[in-house]
Short mmCIF file of C-alpha atoms in Angstrom, two decimals:
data_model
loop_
_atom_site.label_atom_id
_atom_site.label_comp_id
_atom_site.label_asym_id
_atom_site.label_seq_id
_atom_site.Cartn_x
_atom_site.Cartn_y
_atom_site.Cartn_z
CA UNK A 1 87.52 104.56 148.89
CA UNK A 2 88.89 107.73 150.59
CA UNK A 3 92.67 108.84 150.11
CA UNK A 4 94.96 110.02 151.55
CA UNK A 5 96.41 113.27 150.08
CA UNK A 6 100.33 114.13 150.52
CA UNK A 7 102.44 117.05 149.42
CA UNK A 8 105.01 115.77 146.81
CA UNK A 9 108.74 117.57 147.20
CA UNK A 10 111.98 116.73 145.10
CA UNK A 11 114.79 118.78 145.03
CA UNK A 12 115.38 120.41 140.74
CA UNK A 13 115.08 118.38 138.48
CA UNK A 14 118.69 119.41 137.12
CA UNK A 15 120.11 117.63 140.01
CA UNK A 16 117.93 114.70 140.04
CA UNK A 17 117.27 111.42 137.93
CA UNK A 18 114.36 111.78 135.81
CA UNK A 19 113.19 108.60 136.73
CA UNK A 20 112.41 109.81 140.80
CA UNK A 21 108.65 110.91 139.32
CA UNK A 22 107.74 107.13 137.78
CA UNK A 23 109.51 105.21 141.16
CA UNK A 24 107.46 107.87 143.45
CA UNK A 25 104.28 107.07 141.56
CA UNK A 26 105.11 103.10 142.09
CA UNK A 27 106.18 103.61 145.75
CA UNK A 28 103.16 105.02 146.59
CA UNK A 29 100.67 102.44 144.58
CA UNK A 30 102.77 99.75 146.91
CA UNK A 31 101.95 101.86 149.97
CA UNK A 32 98.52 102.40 149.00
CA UNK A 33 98.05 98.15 148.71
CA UNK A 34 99.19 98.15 152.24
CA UNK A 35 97.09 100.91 154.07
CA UNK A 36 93.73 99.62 152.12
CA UNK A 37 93.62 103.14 150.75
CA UNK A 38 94.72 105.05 147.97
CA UNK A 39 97.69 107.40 148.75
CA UNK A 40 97.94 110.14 145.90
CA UNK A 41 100.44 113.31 145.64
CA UNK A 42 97.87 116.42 145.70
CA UNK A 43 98.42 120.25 146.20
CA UNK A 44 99.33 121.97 149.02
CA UNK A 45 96.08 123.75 149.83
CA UNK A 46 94.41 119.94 149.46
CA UNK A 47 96.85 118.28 151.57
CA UNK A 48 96.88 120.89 154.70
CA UNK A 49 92.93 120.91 154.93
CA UNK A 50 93.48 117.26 155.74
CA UNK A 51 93.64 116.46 159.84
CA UNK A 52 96.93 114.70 158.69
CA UNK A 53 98.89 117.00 156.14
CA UNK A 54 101.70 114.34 154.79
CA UNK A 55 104.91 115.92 152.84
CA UNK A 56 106.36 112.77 150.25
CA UNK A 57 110.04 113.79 150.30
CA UNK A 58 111.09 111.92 147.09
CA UNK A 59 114.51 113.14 147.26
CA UNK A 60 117.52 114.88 147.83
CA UNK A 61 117.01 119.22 147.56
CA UNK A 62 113.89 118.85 148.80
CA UNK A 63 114.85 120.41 152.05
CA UNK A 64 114.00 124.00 150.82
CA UNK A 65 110.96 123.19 149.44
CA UNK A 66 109.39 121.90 152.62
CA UNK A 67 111.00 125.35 154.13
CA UNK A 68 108.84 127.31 152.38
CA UNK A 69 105.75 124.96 152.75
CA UNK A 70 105.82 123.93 155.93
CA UNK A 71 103.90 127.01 157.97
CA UNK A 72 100.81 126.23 155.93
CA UNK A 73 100.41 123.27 158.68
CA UNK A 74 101.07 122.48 162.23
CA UNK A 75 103.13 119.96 163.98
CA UNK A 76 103.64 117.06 163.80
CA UNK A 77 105.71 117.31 160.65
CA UNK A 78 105.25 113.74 158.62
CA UNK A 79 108.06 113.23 156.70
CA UNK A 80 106.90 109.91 153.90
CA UNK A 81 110.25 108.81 152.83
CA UNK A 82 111.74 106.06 149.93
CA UNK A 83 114.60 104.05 150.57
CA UNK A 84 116.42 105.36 147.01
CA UNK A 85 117.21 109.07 145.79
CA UNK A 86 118.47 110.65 149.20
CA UNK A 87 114.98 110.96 149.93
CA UNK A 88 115.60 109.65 153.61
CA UNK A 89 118.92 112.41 153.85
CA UNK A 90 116.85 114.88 153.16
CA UNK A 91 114.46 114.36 155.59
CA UNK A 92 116.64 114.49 158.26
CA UNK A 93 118.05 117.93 157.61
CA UNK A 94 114.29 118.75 157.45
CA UNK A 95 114.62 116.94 161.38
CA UNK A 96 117.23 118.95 161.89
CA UNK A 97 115.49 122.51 160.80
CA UNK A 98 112.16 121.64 162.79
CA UNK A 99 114.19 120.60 165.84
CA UNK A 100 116.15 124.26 165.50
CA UNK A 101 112.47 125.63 165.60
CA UNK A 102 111.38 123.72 168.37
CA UNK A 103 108.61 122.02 166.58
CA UNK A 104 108.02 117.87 166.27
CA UNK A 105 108.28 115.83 163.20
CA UNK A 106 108.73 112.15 162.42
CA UNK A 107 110.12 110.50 159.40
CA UNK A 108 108.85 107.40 157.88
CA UNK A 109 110.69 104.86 156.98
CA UNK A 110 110.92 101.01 155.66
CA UNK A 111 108.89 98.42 154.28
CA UNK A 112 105.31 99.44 152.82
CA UNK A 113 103.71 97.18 155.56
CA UNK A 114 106.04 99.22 158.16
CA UNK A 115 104.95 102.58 156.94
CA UNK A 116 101.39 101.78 156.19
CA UNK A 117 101.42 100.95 159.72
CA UNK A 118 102.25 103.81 161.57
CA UNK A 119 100.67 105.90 158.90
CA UNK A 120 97.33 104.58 160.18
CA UNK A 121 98.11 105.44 164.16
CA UNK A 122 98.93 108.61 162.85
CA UNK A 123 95.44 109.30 160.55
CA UNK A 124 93.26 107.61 163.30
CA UNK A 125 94.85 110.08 165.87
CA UNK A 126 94.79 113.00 163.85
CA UNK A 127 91.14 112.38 162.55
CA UNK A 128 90.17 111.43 166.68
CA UNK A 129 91.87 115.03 167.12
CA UNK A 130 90.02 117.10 164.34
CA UNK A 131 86.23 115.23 165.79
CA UNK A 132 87.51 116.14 169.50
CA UNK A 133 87.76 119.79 168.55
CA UNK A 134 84.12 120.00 167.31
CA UNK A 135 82.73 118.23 170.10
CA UNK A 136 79.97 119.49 172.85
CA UNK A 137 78.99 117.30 175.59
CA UNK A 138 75.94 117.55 178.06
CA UNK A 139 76.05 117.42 181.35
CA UNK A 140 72.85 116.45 183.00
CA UNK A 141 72.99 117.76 186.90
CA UNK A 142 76.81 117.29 188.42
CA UNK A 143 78.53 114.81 189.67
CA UNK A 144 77.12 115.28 193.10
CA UNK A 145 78.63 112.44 195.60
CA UNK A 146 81.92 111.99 193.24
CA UNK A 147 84.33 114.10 194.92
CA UNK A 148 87.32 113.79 192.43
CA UNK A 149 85.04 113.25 189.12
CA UNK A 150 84.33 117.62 187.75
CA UNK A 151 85.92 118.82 184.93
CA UNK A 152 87.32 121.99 184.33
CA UNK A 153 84.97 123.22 181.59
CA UNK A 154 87.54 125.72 180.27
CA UNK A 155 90.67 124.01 180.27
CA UNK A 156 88.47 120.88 178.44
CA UNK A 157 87.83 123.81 175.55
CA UNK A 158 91.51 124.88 175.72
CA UNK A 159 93.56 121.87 175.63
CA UNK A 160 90.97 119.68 172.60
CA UNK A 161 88.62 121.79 171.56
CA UNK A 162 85.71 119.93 173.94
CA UNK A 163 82.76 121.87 175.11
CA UNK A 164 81.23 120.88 178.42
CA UNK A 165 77.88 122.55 178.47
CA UNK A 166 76.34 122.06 182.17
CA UNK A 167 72.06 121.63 182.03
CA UNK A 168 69.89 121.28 184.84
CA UNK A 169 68.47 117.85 185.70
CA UNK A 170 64.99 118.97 185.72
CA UNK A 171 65.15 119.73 181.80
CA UNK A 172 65.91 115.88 181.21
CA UNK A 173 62.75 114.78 184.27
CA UNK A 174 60.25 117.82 181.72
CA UNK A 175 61.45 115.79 178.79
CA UNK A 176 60.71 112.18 180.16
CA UNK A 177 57.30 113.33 181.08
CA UNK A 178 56.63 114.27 177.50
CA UNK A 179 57.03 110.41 176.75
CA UNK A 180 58.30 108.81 173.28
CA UNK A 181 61.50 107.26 172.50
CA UNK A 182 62.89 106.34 168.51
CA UNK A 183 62.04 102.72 167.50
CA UNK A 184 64.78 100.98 166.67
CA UNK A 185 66.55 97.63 166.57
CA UNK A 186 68.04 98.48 169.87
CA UNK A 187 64.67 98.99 171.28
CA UNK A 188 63.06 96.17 169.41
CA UNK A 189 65.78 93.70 170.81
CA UNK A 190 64.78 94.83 174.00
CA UNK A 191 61.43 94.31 174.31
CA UNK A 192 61.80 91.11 173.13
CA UNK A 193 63.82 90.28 176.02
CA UNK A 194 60.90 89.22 178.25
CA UNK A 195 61.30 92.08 180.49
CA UNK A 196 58.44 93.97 182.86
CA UNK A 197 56.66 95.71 180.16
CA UNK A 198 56.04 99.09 182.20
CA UNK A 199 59.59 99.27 183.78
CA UNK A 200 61.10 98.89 179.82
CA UNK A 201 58.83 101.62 178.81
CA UNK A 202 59.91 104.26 180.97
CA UNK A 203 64.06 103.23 180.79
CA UNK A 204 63.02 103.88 177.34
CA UNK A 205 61.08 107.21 177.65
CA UNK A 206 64.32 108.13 179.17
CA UNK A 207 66.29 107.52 176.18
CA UNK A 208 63.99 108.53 174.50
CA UNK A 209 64.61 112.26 176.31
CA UNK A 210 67.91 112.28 175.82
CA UNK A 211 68.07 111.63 172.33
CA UNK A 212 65.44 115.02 172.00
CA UNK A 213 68.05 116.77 173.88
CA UNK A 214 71.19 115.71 172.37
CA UNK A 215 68.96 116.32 169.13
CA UNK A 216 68.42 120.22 170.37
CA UNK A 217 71.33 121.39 171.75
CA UNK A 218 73.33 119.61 169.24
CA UNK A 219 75.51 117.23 171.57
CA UNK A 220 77.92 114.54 171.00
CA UNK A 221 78.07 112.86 174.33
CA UNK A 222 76.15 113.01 177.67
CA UNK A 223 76.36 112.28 181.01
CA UNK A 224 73.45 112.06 184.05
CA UNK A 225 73.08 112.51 187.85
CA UNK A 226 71.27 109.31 186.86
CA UNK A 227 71.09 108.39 191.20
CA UNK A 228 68.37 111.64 191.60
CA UNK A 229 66.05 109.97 188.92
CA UNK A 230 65.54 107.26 191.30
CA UNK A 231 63.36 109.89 193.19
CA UNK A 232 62.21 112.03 190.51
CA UNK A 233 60.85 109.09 188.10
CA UNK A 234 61.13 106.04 189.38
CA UNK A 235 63.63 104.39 187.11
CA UNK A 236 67.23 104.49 185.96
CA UNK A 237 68.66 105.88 183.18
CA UNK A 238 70.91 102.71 182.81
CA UNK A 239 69.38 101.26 179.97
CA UNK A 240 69.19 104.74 177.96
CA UNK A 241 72.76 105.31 178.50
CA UNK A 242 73.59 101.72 177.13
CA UNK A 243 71.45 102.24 174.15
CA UNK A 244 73.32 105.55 173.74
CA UNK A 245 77.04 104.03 173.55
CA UNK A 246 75.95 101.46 171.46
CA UNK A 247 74.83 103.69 168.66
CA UNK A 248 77.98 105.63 169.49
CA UNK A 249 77.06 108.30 171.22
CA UNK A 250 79.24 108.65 174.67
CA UNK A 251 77.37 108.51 177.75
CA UNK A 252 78.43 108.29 181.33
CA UNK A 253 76.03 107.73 184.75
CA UNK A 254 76.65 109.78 187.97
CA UNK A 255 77.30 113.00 186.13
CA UNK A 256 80.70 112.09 186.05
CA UNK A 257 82.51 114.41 184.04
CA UNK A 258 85.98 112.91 183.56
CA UNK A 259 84.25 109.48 182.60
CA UNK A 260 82.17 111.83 179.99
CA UNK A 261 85.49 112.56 178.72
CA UNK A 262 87.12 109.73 178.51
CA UNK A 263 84.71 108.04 177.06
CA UNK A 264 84.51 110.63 173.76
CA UNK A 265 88.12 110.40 173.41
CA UNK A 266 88.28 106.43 173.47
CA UNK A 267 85.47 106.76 170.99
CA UNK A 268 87.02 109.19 168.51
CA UNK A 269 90.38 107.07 168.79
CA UNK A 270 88.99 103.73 168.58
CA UNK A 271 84.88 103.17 166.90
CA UNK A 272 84.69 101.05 169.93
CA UNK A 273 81.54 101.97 172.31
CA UNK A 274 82.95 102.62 176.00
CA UNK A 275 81.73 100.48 179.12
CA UNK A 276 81.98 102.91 182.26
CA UNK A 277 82.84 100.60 185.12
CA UNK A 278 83.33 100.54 188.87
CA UNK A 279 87.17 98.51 189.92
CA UNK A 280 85.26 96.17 192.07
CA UNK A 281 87.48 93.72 193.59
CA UNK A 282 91.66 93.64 192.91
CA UNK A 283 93.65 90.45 193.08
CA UNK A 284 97.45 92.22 192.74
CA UNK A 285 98.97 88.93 192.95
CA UNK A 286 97.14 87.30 190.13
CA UNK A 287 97.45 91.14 188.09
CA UNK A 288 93.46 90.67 187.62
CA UNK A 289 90.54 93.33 188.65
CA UNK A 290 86.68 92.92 188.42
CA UNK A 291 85.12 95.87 186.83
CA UNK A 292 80.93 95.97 187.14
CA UNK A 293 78.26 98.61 186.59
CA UNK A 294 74.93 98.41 185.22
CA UNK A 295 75.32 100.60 181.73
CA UNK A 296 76.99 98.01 179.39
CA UNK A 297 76.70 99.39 175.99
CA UNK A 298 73.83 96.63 174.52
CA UNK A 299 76.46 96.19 171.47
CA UNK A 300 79.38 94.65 173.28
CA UNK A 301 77.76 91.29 174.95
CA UNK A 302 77.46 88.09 172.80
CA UNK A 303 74.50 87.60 174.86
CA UNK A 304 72.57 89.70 178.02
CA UNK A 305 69.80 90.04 179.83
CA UNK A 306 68.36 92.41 181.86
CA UNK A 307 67.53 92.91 185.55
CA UNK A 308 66.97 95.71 187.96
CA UNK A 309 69.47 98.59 189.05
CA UNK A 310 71.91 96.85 191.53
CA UNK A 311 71.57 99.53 195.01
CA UNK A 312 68.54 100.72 194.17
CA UNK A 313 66.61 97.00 192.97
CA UNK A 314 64.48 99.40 190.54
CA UNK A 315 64.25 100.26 186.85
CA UNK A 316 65.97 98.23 184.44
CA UNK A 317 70.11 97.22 183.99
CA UNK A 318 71.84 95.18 181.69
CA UNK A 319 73.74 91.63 182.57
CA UNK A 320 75.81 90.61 180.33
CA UNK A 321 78.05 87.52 178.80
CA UNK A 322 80.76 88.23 176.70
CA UNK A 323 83.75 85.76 175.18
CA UNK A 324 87.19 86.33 176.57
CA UNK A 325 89.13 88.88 174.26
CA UNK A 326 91.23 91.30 174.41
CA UNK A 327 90.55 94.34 176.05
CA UNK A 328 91.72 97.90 177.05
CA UNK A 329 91.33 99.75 179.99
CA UNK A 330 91.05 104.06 179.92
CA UNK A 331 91.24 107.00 181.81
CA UNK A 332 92.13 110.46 181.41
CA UNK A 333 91.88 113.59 183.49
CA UNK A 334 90.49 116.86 182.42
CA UNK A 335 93.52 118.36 181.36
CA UNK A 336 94.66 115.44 179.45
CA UNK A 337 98.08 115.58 180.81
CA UNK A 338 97.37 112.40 182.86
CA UNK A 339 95.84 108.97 181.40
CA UNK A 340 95.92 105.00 181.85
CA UNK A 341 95.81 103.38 178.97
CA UNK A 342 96.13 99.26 179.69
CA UNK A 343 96.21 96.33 177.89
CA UNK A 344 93.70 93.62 179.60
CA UNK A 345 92.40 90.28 178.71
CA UNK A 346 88.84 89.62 179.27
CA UNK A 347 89.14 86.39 181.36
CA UNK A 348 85.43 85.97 182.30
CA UNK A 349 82.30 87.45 182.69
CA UNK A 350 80.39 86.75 185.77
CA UNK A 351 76.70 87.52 187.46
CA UNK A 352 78.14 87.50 191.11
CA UNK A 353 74.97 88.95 193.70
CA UNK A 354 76.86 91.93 194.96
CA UNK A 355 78.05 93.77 192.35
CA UNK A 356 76.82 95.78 189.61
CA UNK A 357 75.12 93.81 187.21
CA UNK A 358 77.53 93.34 184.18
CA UNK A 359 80.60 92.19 185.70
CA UNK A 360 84.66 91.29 183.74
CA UNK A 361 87.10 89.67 185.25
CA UNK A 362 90.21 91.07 183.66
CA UNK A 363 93.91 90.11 183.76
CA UNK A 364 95.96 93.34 183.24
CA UNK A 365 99.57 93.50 181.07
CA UNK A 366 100.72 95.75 183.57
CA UNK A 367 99.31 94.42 186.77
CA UNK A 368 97.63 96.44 189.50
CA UNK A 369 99.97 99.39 190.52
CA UNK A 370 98.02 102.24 189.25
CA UNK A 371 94.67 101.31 190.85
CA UNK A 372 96.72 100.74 193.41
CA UNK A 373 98.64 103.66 194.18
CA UNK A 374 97.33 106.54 191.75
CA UNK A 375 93.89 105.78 189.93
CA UNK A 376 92.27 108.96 188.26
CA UNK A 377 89.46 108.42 190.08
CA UNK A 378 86.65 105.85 190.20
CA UNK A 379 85.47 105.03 186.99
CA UNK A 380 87.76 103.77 184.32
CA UNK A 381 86.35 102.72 180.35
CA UNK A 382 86.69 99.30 178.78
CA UNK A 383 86.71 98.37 175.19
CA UNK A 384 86.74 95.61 173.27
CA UNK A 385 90.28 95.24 171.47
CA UNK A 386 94.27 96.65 172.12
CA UNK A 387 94.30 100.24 171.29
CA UNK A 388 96.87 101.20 173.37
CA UNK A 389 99.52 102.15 170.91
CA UNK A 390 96.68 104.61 169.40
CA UNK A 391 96.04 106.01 172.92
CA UNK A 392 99.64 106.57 173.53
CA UNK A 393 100.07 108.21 170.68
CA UNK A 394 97.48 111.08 170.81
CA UNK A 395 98.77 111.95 174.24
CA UNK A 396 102.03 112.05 173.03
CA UNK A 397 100.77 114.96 170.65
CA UNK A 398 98.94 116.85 173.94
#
């Protein structure tokens, strides 16, 4: 089990009851039972190489020991706080001198189920933050006939730490050619699906070229001008790209950049896989929207199938049936100043003729106004489950 490290403070032990130490080490055993990990006082150079530094203030006077500890890490300030010893007066004079500073903290405070709570919003953003900052994406050809859908490569680096790295498509047509894809269950399941033998081989020679790629120019995520591989292969690469974001790996059709994007951040903030989707058809009355493409990550369906690419009738596309659940809808821009993150319920899925071949019919918590009115874009990513207070939350910190 991994733990979670924090920086123990108390003000001198002249001024304090002896007994802070033994209710500090019981406190934290308690919060430990609620976060399903251990929580342990460590030292400072330990607890600041963490992508969450936590400071335990155990009590009163230990306001000057978090002054001269605190520019060993960055904001925000966690303040873990007891509800005996003037541990939670103390922390807000510490409040008080990061406010003066202009720098954000947050004290925690309350039950060991209330703490352990927002304790693991905190750790999943932070941790989503520290992956973000070592990530390099591919882009495969641009985004062509999406007019709102580039990124700006060096504000990406700037504002996470995300490196957009821009390849030519022809690289990814020289690497299909060379044939070969990993064997795995995904590709097993697959082929046992019934499909046109020749058409599943080359979706998979596809995947199996990107996986080389990602593999040589180290990359986290990709995304394809997948619509010019009609022409230069014969296929799609919607069945590589669904193979791709089931095994966790981010990938996005079109060459669309923001998707690309959004897609590795709702993946470092959730473990969910990411299901890049077209808004379809809007009923604002009823607060419900169809979403369809033909990339459904091959982990999210209780059950699919598989059938051709829906404009072009060719290669091979995913169809999918999937039990009502809750959902969340996600977008950001390349600056990451503006996102939608919405809480949906997966009312149905549907195999309707003129749409994209795995189709939800959602019902949205907040109903239809953004799409409406101010939509970043096309393409928005679903997942399975409500992240949204973990969304929130890392945007809060951009």
């Amino acid at each position: 089990m991994s733990a979670l490290k924090v920086k123990f403070l108390m003000g001198p032990a002249e001024c304090n009851d002896r007994n802070i130490p033994e209710y500090s080490r019981e406190f934290l055993a308690e919060l430990s039972k609620a976060m399903g990990e251990e929580v342990v006082c460590a030292e400072m150079d330990e607890v600041s190489a963490q992508p969450l530094p936590v400071y335990f203030i155990a009590s009163g006077g230990a306001e000057r020991g978090f002054e001269a500890a605190y520019e060993q890490t960055k904001e925000p300030y966690i303040l873990l706080t007891t509800p005996a010893y003037n541990s939670l007066a103390a922390s807000m004079e510490i409040m008080g001198f990061l406010q003066e500073h202009g720098l954000k903290g947050e004290i925690l405070h309350g039950s060991a189920e209330t703490i352990a709570k927002r304790l693991k919003v905190l750790k999943r953003v932070a941790d989503a933050k520290a992956k973000l900052a070592h990530t390099r994406l591919g882009c495969f050809g641009t985004p062509g006939g999406l007019i709102a859908s580039e990124a700006d490569f060096d504000v990406m680096k700037k504002v996470s730490g995300m490196e957009l790295v821009l390849f030519g498509l022809d690289e990814l047509v020289e690497e299909y050619h060379k044939g070969g894809y990993p064997e795995n269950a995904y590709t097993e399941d697959l082929k046992k699906k019934g499909y046109a033998a020749d058409e599943i081989e080359k979706a998979l020679n596809v995947y199996g070229a990107l996986k080389r790629l990602i593999d040589k120019y180290d990359l986290q995520g990709v995304t394809v001008k997948c619509f010019d591989l009609l022409d230069l292969i014969h296929t799609t690469g919607c069945l590589a790209l669904a193979i791709l974001n089931a095994e966790g790996i981010p990938a996005a059709c079109e060459g669309d950049q923001k998707s690309l994007v959004s897609m590795a951040v709702l993946a470092a903030l959730t473990g969910e896989s990411g299901f890049m989707a077209n808004p379809s058809c809007m009923d604002p009355e009823a607060s419900e929207i169809i979403f369809a493409h033909c990339t459904l990550p091959i982990d999210m369906p209780d059950n699919y199938t598989l059938t051709t690419h829906f404009e072009s009738g060719i290669g091979v596309a995913v169809a999918c049936d999937i039990a009502s659940q809750p959902m969340t809808i996600f977008k950001c821009d390349d600056t990451l100043t503006r996102y939608y993150a919405g809480r949906a319920n997966l009312i149905e899925t549907m195999h309707r003729k003129d749409l994209c071949r795995s189709q939800m019919r959602l019902h949205l918590e907040d109903g239809t106004g953004y799409f409406s009115s101010h939509p970043i874009s096309n393409h928005h990513i679903i997942c399975k489950g409500d992240w949204k207070e973990v969304i929130d939350e890392y945007f809060s910190q951009m």
